[in-house]
């Protein structure tokens, strides 16, 4: 089962983007999973960005995005959104959404389902 991430693009510093994560044919009910976003810049390891827990909806953020990025769910649409504001060139990366039922949400190896990635490029 694959997730679908979309919404990336080329923007300028200070702009906003909203990424979406869903599953084709509702193969996975995302509201039953903790959903996280990770990113990977060229030449770097995949890093945790943000996640929303399946129970209670609490969120966790990487320090680098706190105050700029938010995550939300639309259960009716089986979609999780990543709202990115005040984008910086260092946010440039391929962004991946993933789903897990593990309580550890910052470790990519513990995620069960992954999307194909969507490119975000922030120009200075």
mmCIF file with all atom_site columns, N, CA and C in Angstrom, residues 16-70:
data_model
loop_
_atom_site.group_PDB
_atom_site.id
_atom_site.type_symbol
_atom_site.label_atom_id
_atom_site.label_alt_id
_atom_site.label_comp_id
_atom_site.label_asym_id
_atom_site.label_entity_id
_atom_site.label_seq_id
_atom_site.pdbx_PDB_ins_code
_atom_site.Cartn_x
_atom_site.Cartn_y
_atom_site.Cartn_z
_atom_site.occupancy
_atom_site.B_iso_or_equiv
_atom_site.pdbx_formal_charge
_atom_site.auth_seq_id
_atom_site.auth_comp_id
_atom_site.auth_asym_id
_atom_site.auth_atom_id
_atom_site.pdbx_PDB_model_num
ATOM 1   N N  . UNK A 1 16 ? 4.340  30.240 1.078  1.00 0.00 ? 16 UNK A N  1
ATOM 2   C CA . UNK A 1 16 ? 3.690  29.110 1.749  1.00 0.00 ? 16 UNK A CA 1
ATOM 3   C C  . UNK A 1 16 ? 3.336  28.027 0.738  1.00 0.00 ? 16 UNK A C  1
ATOM 4   N N  . UNK A 1 17 ? 3.253  26.822 1.236  1.00 0.00 ? 17 UNK A N  1
ATOM 5   C CA . UNK A 1 17 ? 2.797  25.676 0.454  1.00 0.00 ? 17 UNK A CA 1
ATOM 6   C C  . UNK A 1 17 ? 1.999  24.775 1.370  1.00 0.00 ? 17 UNK A C  1
ATOM 7   N N  . UNK A 1 18 ? 1.044  24.059 0.791  1.00 0.00 ? 18 UNK A N  1
ATOM 8   C CA . UNK A 1 18 ? 0.332  23.037 1.549  1.00 0.00 ? 18 UNK A CA 1
ATOM 9   C C  . UNK A 1 18 ? 0.479  21.712 0.835  1.00 0.00 ? 18 UNK A C  1
ATOM 10  N N  . UNK A 1 19 ? 1.060  20.764 1.528  1.00 0.00 ? 19 UNK A N  1
ATOM 11  C CA . UNK A 1 19 ? 1.190  19.412 1.005  1.00 0.00 ? 19 UNK A CA 1
ATOM 12  C C  . UNK A 1 19 ? 0.031  18.558 1.504  1.00 0.00 ? 19 UNK A C  1
ATOM 13  N N  . UNK A 1 20 ? -0.352 17.592 0.686  1.00 0.00 ? 20 UNK A N  1
ATOM 14  C CA . UNK A 1 20 ? -1.436 16.684 1.046  1.00 0.00 ? 20 UNK A CA 1
ATOM 15  C C  . UNK A 1 20 ? -0.946 15.244 1.008  1.00 0.00 ? 20 UNK A C  1
ATOM 16  N N  . UNK A 1 21 ? -1.517 14.442 1.866  1.00 0.00 ? 21 UNK A N  1
ATOM 17  C CA . UNK A 1 21 ? -1.183 13.021 1.926  1.00 0.00 ? 21 UNK A CA 1
ATOM 18  C C  . UNK A 1 21 ? -2.478 12.237 2.017  1.00 0.00 ? 21 UNK A C  1
ATOM 19  N N  . UNK A 1 22 ? -2.672 11.313 1.093  1.00 0.00 ? 22 UNK A N  1
ATOM 20  C CA . UNK A 1 22 ? -3.860 10.481 1.119  1.00 0.00 ? 22 UNK A CA 1
ATOM 21  C C  . UNK A 1 22 ? -3.509 9.099  0.586  1.00 0.00 ? 22 UNK A C  1
ATOM 22  N N  . UNK A 1 23 ? -4.499 8.230  0.508  1.00 0.00 ? 23 UNK A N  1
ATOM 23  C CA . UNK A 1 23 ? -4.269 6.892  -0.034 1.00 0.00 ? 23 UNK A CA 1
ATOM 24  C C  . UNK A 1 23 ? -5.269 6.632  -1.155 1.00 0.00 ? 23 UNK A C  1
ATOM 25  N N  . UNK A 1 24 ? -4.819 6.055  -2.255 1.00 0.00 ? 24 UNK A N  1
ATOM 26  C CA . UNK A 1 24 ? -5.735 5.762  -3.358 1.00 0.00 ? 24 UNK A CA 1
ATOM 27  C C  . UNK A 1 24 ? -6.769 4.726  -2.950 1.00 0.00 ? 24 UNK A C  1
ATOM 28  N N  . UNK A 1 25 ? -8.015 5.011  -3.265 1.00 0.00 ? 25 UNK A N  1
ATOM 29  C CA . UNK A 1 25 ? -9.069 4.060  -2.954 1.00 0.00 ? 25 UNK A CA 1
ATOM 30  C C  . UNK A 1 25 ? -9.284 3.833  -1.483 1.00 0.00 ? 25 UNK A C  1
ATOM 31  N N  . UNK A 1 26 ? -8.814 4.778  -0.644 1.00 0.00 ? 26 UNK A N  1
ATOM 32  C CA . UNK A 1 26 ? -8.946 4.660  0.814  1.00 0.00 ? 26 UNK A CA 1
ATOM 33  C C  . UNK A 1 26 ? -8.418 3.317  1.299  1.00 0.00 ? 26 UNK A C  1
ATOM 34  N N  . UNK A 1 27 ? -7.309 2.867  0.721  1.00 0.00 ? 27 UNK A N  1
ATOM 35  C CA . UNK A 1 27 ? -6.721 1.586  1.103  1.00 0.00 ? 27 UNK A CA 1
ATOM 36  C C  . UNK A 1 27 ? -6.293 1.592  2.563  1.00 0.00 ? 27 UNK A C  1
ATOM 37  N N  . UNK A 1 28 ? -5.959 2.780  3.055  1.00 0.00 ? 28 UNK A N  1
ATOM 38  C CA . UNK A 1 28 ? -5.558 2.943  4.454  1.00 0.00 ? 28 UNK A CA 1
ATOM 39  C C  . UNK A 1 28 ? -6.416 4.043  5.051  1.00 0.00 ? 28 UNK A C  1
ATOM 40  N N  . UNK A 1 29 ? -7.045 3.767  6.177  1.00 0.00 ? 29 UNK A N  1
ATOM 41  C CA . UNK A 1 29 ? -7.804 4.796  6.876  1.00 0.00 ? 29 UNK A CA 1
ATOM 42  C C  . UNK A 1 29 ? -6.814 5.582  7.726  1.00 0.00 ? 29 UNK A C  1
ATOM 43  N N  . UNK A 1 30 ? -6.451 6.748  7.218  1.00 0.00 ? 30 UNK A N  1
ATOM 44  C CA . UNK A 1 30 ? -5.361 7.488  7.862  1.00 0.00 ? 30 UNK A CA 1
ATOM 45  C C  . UNK A 1 30 ? -5.689 7.909  9.287  1.00 0.00 ? 30 UNK A C  1
ATOM 46  N N  . UNK A 1 31 ? -6.973 8.048  9.619  1.00 0.00 ? 31 UNK A N  1
ATOM 47  C CA . UNK A 1 31 ? -7.305 8.495  10.970 1.00 0.00 ? 31 UNK A CA 1
ATOM 48  C C  . UNK A 1 31 ? -6.956 7.438  12.013 1.00 0.00 ? 31 UNK A C  1
ATOM 49  N N  . UNK A 1 32 ? -6.710 6.206  11.570 1.00 0.00 ? 32 UNK A N  1
ATOM 50  C CA . UNK A 1 32 ? -6.332 5.139  12.499 1.00 0.00 ? 32 UNK A CA 1
ATOM 51  C C  . UNK A 1 32 ? -4.819 5.024  12.670 1.00 0.00 ? 32 UNK A C  1
ATOM 52  N N  . UNK A 1 33 ? -4.099 5.898  12.000 1.00 0.00 ? 33 UNK A N  1
ATOM 53  C CA . UNK A 1 33 ? -2.638 5.879  12.045 1.00 0.00 ? 33 UNK A CA 1
ATOM 54  C C  . UNK A 1 33 ? -2.086 7.211  12.520 1.00 0.00 ? 33 UNK A C  1
ATOM 55  N N  . UNK A 1 34 ? -0.941 7.152  13.150 1.00 0.00 ? 34 UNK A N  1
ATOM 56  C CA . UNK A 1 34 ? -0.118 8.346  13.302 1.00 0.00 ? 34 UNK A CA 1
ATOM 57  C C  . UNK A 1 34 ? 0.491  8.632  11.930 1.00 0.00 ? 34 UNK A C  1
ATOM 58  N N  . UNK A 1 35 ? 0.365  9.853  11.481 1.00 0.00 ? 35 UNK A N  1
ATOM 59  C CA . UNK A 1 35 ? 0.894  10.231 10.165 1.00 0.00 ? 35 UNK A CA 1
ATOM 60  C C  . UNK A 1 35 ? 1.996  11.259 10.360 1.00 0.00 ? 35 UNK A C  1
ATOM 61  N N  . UNK A 1 36 ? 3.098  10.994 9.721  1.00 0.00 ? 36 UNK A N  1
ATOM 62  C CA . UNK A 1 36 ? 4.235  11.895 9.824  1.00 0.00 ? 36 UNK A CA 1
ATOM 63  C C  . UNK A 1 36 ? 4.709  12.358 8.460  1.00 0.00 ? 36 UNK A C  1
ATOM 64  N N  . UNK A 1 37 ? 5.409  13.462 8.480  1.00 0.00 ? 37 UNK A N  1
ATOM 65  C CA . UNK A 1 37 ? 6.085  13.972 7.287  1.00 0.00 ? 37 UNK A CA 1
ATOM 66  C C  . UNK A 1 37 ? 7.585  13.964 7.553  1.00 0.00 ? 37 UNK A C  1
ATOM 67  N N  . UNK A 1 38 ? 8.315  13.490 6.583  1.00 0.00 ? 38 UNK A N  1
ATOM 68  C CA . UNK A 1 38 ? 9.766  13.490 6.611  1.00 0.00 ? 38 UNK A CA 1
ATOM 69  C C  . UNK A 1 38 ? 10.254 14.219 5.371  1.00 0.00 ? 38 UNK A C  1
ATOM 70  N N  . UNK A 1 39 ? 11.511 14.612 5.393  1.00 0.00 ? 39 UNK A N  1
ATOM 71  C CA . UNK A 1 39 ? 12.080 15.228 4.199  1.00 0.00 ? 39 UNK A CA 1
ATOM 72  C C  . UNK A 1 39 ? 13.525 14.785 4.025  1.00 0.00 ? 39 UNK A C  1
ATOM 73  N N  . UNK A 1 40 ? 13.948 14.833 2.790  1.00 0.00 ? 40 UNK A N  1
ATOM 74  C CA . UNK A 1 40 ? 15.321 14.450 2.474  1.00 0.00 ? 40 UNK A CA 1
ATOM 75  C C  . UNK A 1 40 ? 15.874 15.436 1.464  1.00 0.00 ? 40 UNK A C  1
ATOM 76  N N  . UNK A 1 41 ? 16.890 16.159 1.877  1.00 0.00 ? 41 UNK A N  1
ATOM 77  C CA . UNK A 1 41 ? 17.586 17.087 0.996  1.00 0.00 ? 41 UNK A CA 1
ATOM 78  C C  . UNK A 1 41 ? 18.702 16.341 0.287  1.00 0.00 ? 41 UNK A C  1
ATOM 79  N N  . UNK A 1 42 ? 19.143 16.845 -0.866 1.00 0.00 ? 42 UNK A N  1
ATOM 80  C CA . UNK A 1 42 ? 20.219 16.171 -1.607 1.00 0.00 ? 42 UNK A CA 1
ATOM 81  C C  . UNK A 1 42 ? 21.453 15.964 -0.733 1.00 0.00 ? 42 UNK A C  1
ATOM 82  N N  . UNK A 1 43 ? 21.950 14.736 -0.707 1.00 0.00 ? 43 UNK A N  1
ATOM 83  C CA . UNK A 1 43 ? 23.155 14.434 0.037  1.00 0.00 ? 43 UNK A CA 1
ATOM 84  C C  . UNK A 1 43 ? 22.974 14.299 1.529  1.00 0.00 ? 43 UNK A C  1
ATOM 85  N N  . UNK A 1 44 ? 21.737 14.363 1.991  1.00 0.00 ? 44 UNK A N  1
ATOM 86  C CA . UNK A 1 44 ? 21.482 14.271 3.434  1.00 0.00 ? 44 UNK A CA 1
ATOM 87  C C  . UNK A 1 44 ? 20.566 13.099 3.743  1.00 0.00 ? 44 UNK A C  1
ATOM 88  N N  . UNK A 1 45 ? 20.546 12.724 5.019  1.00 0.00 ? 45 UNK A N  1
ATOM 89  C CA . UNK A 1 45 ? 19.653 11.659 5.451  1.00 0.00 ? 45 UNK A CA 1
ATOM 90  C C  . UNK A 1 45 ? 18.217 12.168 5.545  1.00 0.00 ? 45 UNK A C  1
ATOM 91  N N  . UNK A 1 46 ? 17.294 11.215 5.497  1.00 0.00 ? 46 UNK A N  1
ATOM 92  C CA . UNK A 1 46 ? 15.887 11.562 5.691  1.00 0.00 ? 46 UNK A CA 1
ATOM 93  C C  . UNK A 1 46 ? 15.702 12.008 7.137  1.00 0.00 ? 46 UNK A C  1
ATOM 94  N N  . UNK A 1 47 ? 14.978 13.116 7.320  1.00 0.00 ? 47 UNK A N  1
ATOM 95  C CA . UNK A 1 47 ? 14.794 13.650 8.654  1.00 0.00 ? 47 UNK A CA 1
ATOM 96  C C  . UNK A 1 47 ? 13.316 13.853 8.958  1.00 0.00 ? 47 UNK A C  1
ATOM 97  N N  . UNK A 1 48 ? 13.004 13.715 10.237 1.00 0.00 ? 48 UNK A N  1
ATOM 98  C CA . UNK A 1 48 ? 11.649 13.933 10.717 1.00 0.00 ? 48 UNK A CA 1
ATOM 99  C C  . UNK A 1 48 ? 11.302 15.413 10.643 1.00 0.00 ? 48 UNK A C  1
ATOM 100 N N  . UNK A 1 49 ? 10.071 15.701 10.235 1.00 0.00 ? 49 UNK A N  1
ATOM 101 C CA . UNK A 1 49 ? 9.602  17.083 10.158 1.00 0.00 ? 49 UNK A CA 1
ATOM 102 C C  . UNK A 1 49 ? 8.479  17.326 11.166 1.00 0.00 ? 49 UNK A C  1
ATOM 103 N N  . UNK A 1 50 ? 7.429  16.539 11.061 1.00 0.00 ? 50 UNK A N  1
ATOM 104 C CA . UNK A 1 50 ? 6.238  16.800 11.863 1.00 0.00 ? 50 UNK A CA 1
ATOM 105 C C  . UNK A 1 50 ? 5.354  15.558 11.822 1.00 0.00 ? 50 UNK A C  1
ATOM 106 N N  . UNK A 1 51 ? 4.533  15.368 12.860 1.00 0.00 ? 51 UNK A N  1
ATOM 107 C CA . UNK A 1 51 ? 3.630  14.221 12.877 1.00 0.00 ? 51 UNK A CA 1
ATOM 108 C C  . UNK A 1 51 ? 2.418  14.536 13.734 1.00 0.00 ? 51 UNK A C  1
ATOM 109 N N  . UNK A 1 52 ? 1.324  13.848 13.441 1.00 0.00 ? 52 UNK A N  1
ATOM 110 C CA . UNK A 1 52 ? 0.107  13.947 14.249 1.00 0.00 ? 52 UNK A CA 1
ATOM 111 C C  . UNK A 1 52 ? -0.286 12.542 14.670 1.00 0.00 ? 52 UNK A C  1
ATOM 112 N N  . UNK A 1 53 ? -0.508 12.374 15.969 1.00 0.00 ? 53 UNK A N  1
ATOM 113 C CA . UNK A 1 53 ? -0.822 11.060 16.512 1.00 0.00 ? 53 UNK A CA 1
ATOM 114 C C  . UNK A 1 53 ? -2.236 10.641 16.149 1.00 0.00 ? 53 UNK A C  1
ATOM 115 N N  . UNK A 1 54 ? -2.433 9.315  16.079 1.00 0.00 ? 54 UNK A N  1
ATOM 116 C CA . UNK A 1 54 ? -3.745 8.787  15.768 1.00 0.00 ? 54 UNK A CA 1
ATOM 117 C C  . UNK A 1 54 ? -4.704 8.966  16.931 1.00 0.00 ? 54 UNK A C  1
ATOM 118 N N  . UNK A 1 55 ? -4.179 8.899  18.142 1.00 0.00 ? 55 UNK A N  1
ATOM 119 C CA . UNK A 1 55 ? -5.010 9.021  19.331 1.00 0.00 ? 55 UNK A CA 1
ATOM 120 C C  . UNK A 1 55 ? -4.843 10.409 19.920 1.00 0.00 ? 55 UNK A C  1
ATOM 121 N N  . UNK A 1 56 ? -5.916 11.146 19.958 1.00 0.00 ? 56 UNK A N  1
ATOM 122 C CA . UNK A 1 56 ? -5.870 12.463 20.577 1.00 0.00 ? 56 UNK A CA 1
ATOM 123 C C  . UNK A 1 56 ? -5.422 13.576 19.656 1.00 0.00 ? 56 UNK A C  1
ATOM 124 N N  . UNK A 1 57 ? -4.719 13.226 18.607 1.00 0.00 ? 57 UNK A N  1
ATOM 125 C CA . UNK A 1 57 ? -4.327 14.242 17.641 1.00 0.00 ? 57 UNK A CA 1
ATOM 126 C C  . UNK A 1 57 ? -3.196 15.148 18.065 1.00 0.00 ? 57 UNK A C  1
ATOM 127 N N  . UNK A 1 58 ? -2.445 14.762 19.106 1.00 0.00 ? 58 UNK A N  1
ATOM 128 C CA . UNK A 1 58 ? -1.314 15.612 19.487 1.00 0.00 ? 58 UNK A CA 1
ATOM 129 C C  . UNK A 1 58 ? -0.269 15.581 18.393 1.00 0.00 ? 58 UNK A C  1
ATOM 130 N N  . UNK A 1 59 ? 0.538  16.625 18.359 1.00 0.00 ? 59 UNK A N  1
ATOM 131 C CA . UNK A 1 59 ? 1.516  16.765 17.290 1.00 0.00 ? 59 UNK A CA 1
ATOM 132 C C  . UNK A 1 59 ? 2.922  16.878 17.850 1.00 0.00 ? 59 UNK A C  1
ATOM 133 N N  . UNK A 1 60 ? 3.879  16.591 16.993 1.00 0.00 ? 60 UNK A N  1
ATOM 134 C CA . UNK A 1 60 ? 5.289  16.738 17.331 1.00 0.00 ? 60 UNK A CA 1
ATOM 135 C C  . UNK A 1 60 ? 5.971  17.408 16.156 1.00 0.00 ? 60 UNK A C  1
ATOM 136 N N  . UNK A 1 61 ? 6.948  18.242 16.454 1.00 0.00 ? 61 UNK A N  1
ATOM 137 C CA . UNK A 1 61 ? 7.616  19.030 15.426 1.00 0.00 ? 61 UNK A CA 1
ATOM 138 C C  . UNK A 1 61 ? 9.132  18.899 15.565 1.00 0.00 ? 61 UNK A C  1
ATOM 139 N N  . UNK A 1 62 ? 9.807  19.021 14.448 1.00 0.00 ? 62 UNK A N  1
ATOM 140 C CA . UNK A 1 62 ? 11.241 19.255 14.501 1.00 0.00 ? 62 UNK A CA 1
ATOM 141 C C  . UNK A 1 62 ? 11.459 20.714 14.879 1.00 0.00 ? 62 UNK A C  1
ATOM 142 N N  . UNK A 1 63 ? 12.519 20.976 15.612 1.00 0.00 ? 63 UNK A N  1
ATOM 143 C CA . UNK A 1 63 ? 12.782 22.348 16.043 1.00 0.00 ? 63 UNK A CA 1
ATOM 144 C C  . UNK A 1 63 ? 12.901 23.305 14.856 1.00 0.00 ? 63 UNK A C  1
ATOM 145 N N  . UNK A 1 64 ? 13.397 22.805 13.754 1.00 0.00 ? 64 UNK A N  1
ATOM 146 C CA . UNK A 1 64 ? 13.649 23.659 12.588 1.00 0.00 ? 64 UNK A CA 1
ATOM 147 C C  . UNK A 1 64 ? 12.368 24.186 11.942 1.00 0.00 ? 64 UNK A C  1
ATOM 148 N N  . UNK A 1 65 ? 11.228 23.560 12.241 1.00 0.00 ? 65 UNK A N  1
ATOM 149 C CA . UNK A 1 65 ? 9.975  23.982 11.597 1.00 0.00 ? 65 UNK A CA 1
ATOM 150 C C  . UNK A 1 65 ? 8.956  24.508 12.590 1.00 0.00 ? 65 UNK A C  1
ATOM 151 N N  . UNK A 1 66 ? 9.287  24.455 13.872 1.00 0.00 ? 66 UNK A N  1
ATOM 152 C CA . UNK A 1 66 ? 8.338  24.894 14.897 1.00 0.00 ? 66 UNK A CA 1
ATOM 153 C C  . UNK A 1 66 ? 7.982  26.352 14.677 1.00 0.00 ? 66 UNK A C  1
ATOM 154 N N  . UNK A 1 67 ? 6.674  26.631 14.715 1.00 0.00 ? 67 UNK A N  1
ATOM 155 C CA . UNK A 1 67 ? 6.196  27.989 14.497 1.00 0.00 ? 67 UNK A CA 1
ATOM 156 C C  . UNK A 1 67 ? 5.943  28.329 13.042 1.00 0.00 ? 67 UNK A C  1
ATOM 157 N N  . UNK A 1 68 ? 6.389  27.462 12.137 1.00 0.00 ? 68 UNK A N  1
ATOM 158 C CA . UNK A 1 68 ? 6.189  27.721 10.702 1.00 0.00 ? 68 UNK A CA 1
ATOM 159 C C  . UNK A 1 68 ? 5.327  26.661 10.026 1.00 0.00 ? 68 UNK A C  1
ATOM 160 N N  . UNK A 1 69 ? 5.468  25.428 10.454 1.00 0.00 ? 69 UNK A N  1
ATOM 161 C CA . UNK A 1 69 ? 4.743  24.310 9.845  1.00 0.00 ? 69 UNK A CA 1
ATOM 162 C C  . UNK A 1 69 ? 3.663  23.813 10.797 1.00 0.00 ? 69 UNK A C  1
ATOM 163 N N  . UNK A 1 70 ? 2.530  23.426 10.239 1.00 0.00 ? 70 UNK A N  1
ATOM 164 C CA . UNK A 1 70 ? 1.477  22.787 11.018 1.00 0.00 ? 70 UNK A CA 1
ATOM 165 C C  . UNK A 1 70 ? 0.957  21.569 10.261 1.00 0.00 ? 70 UNK A C  1
#
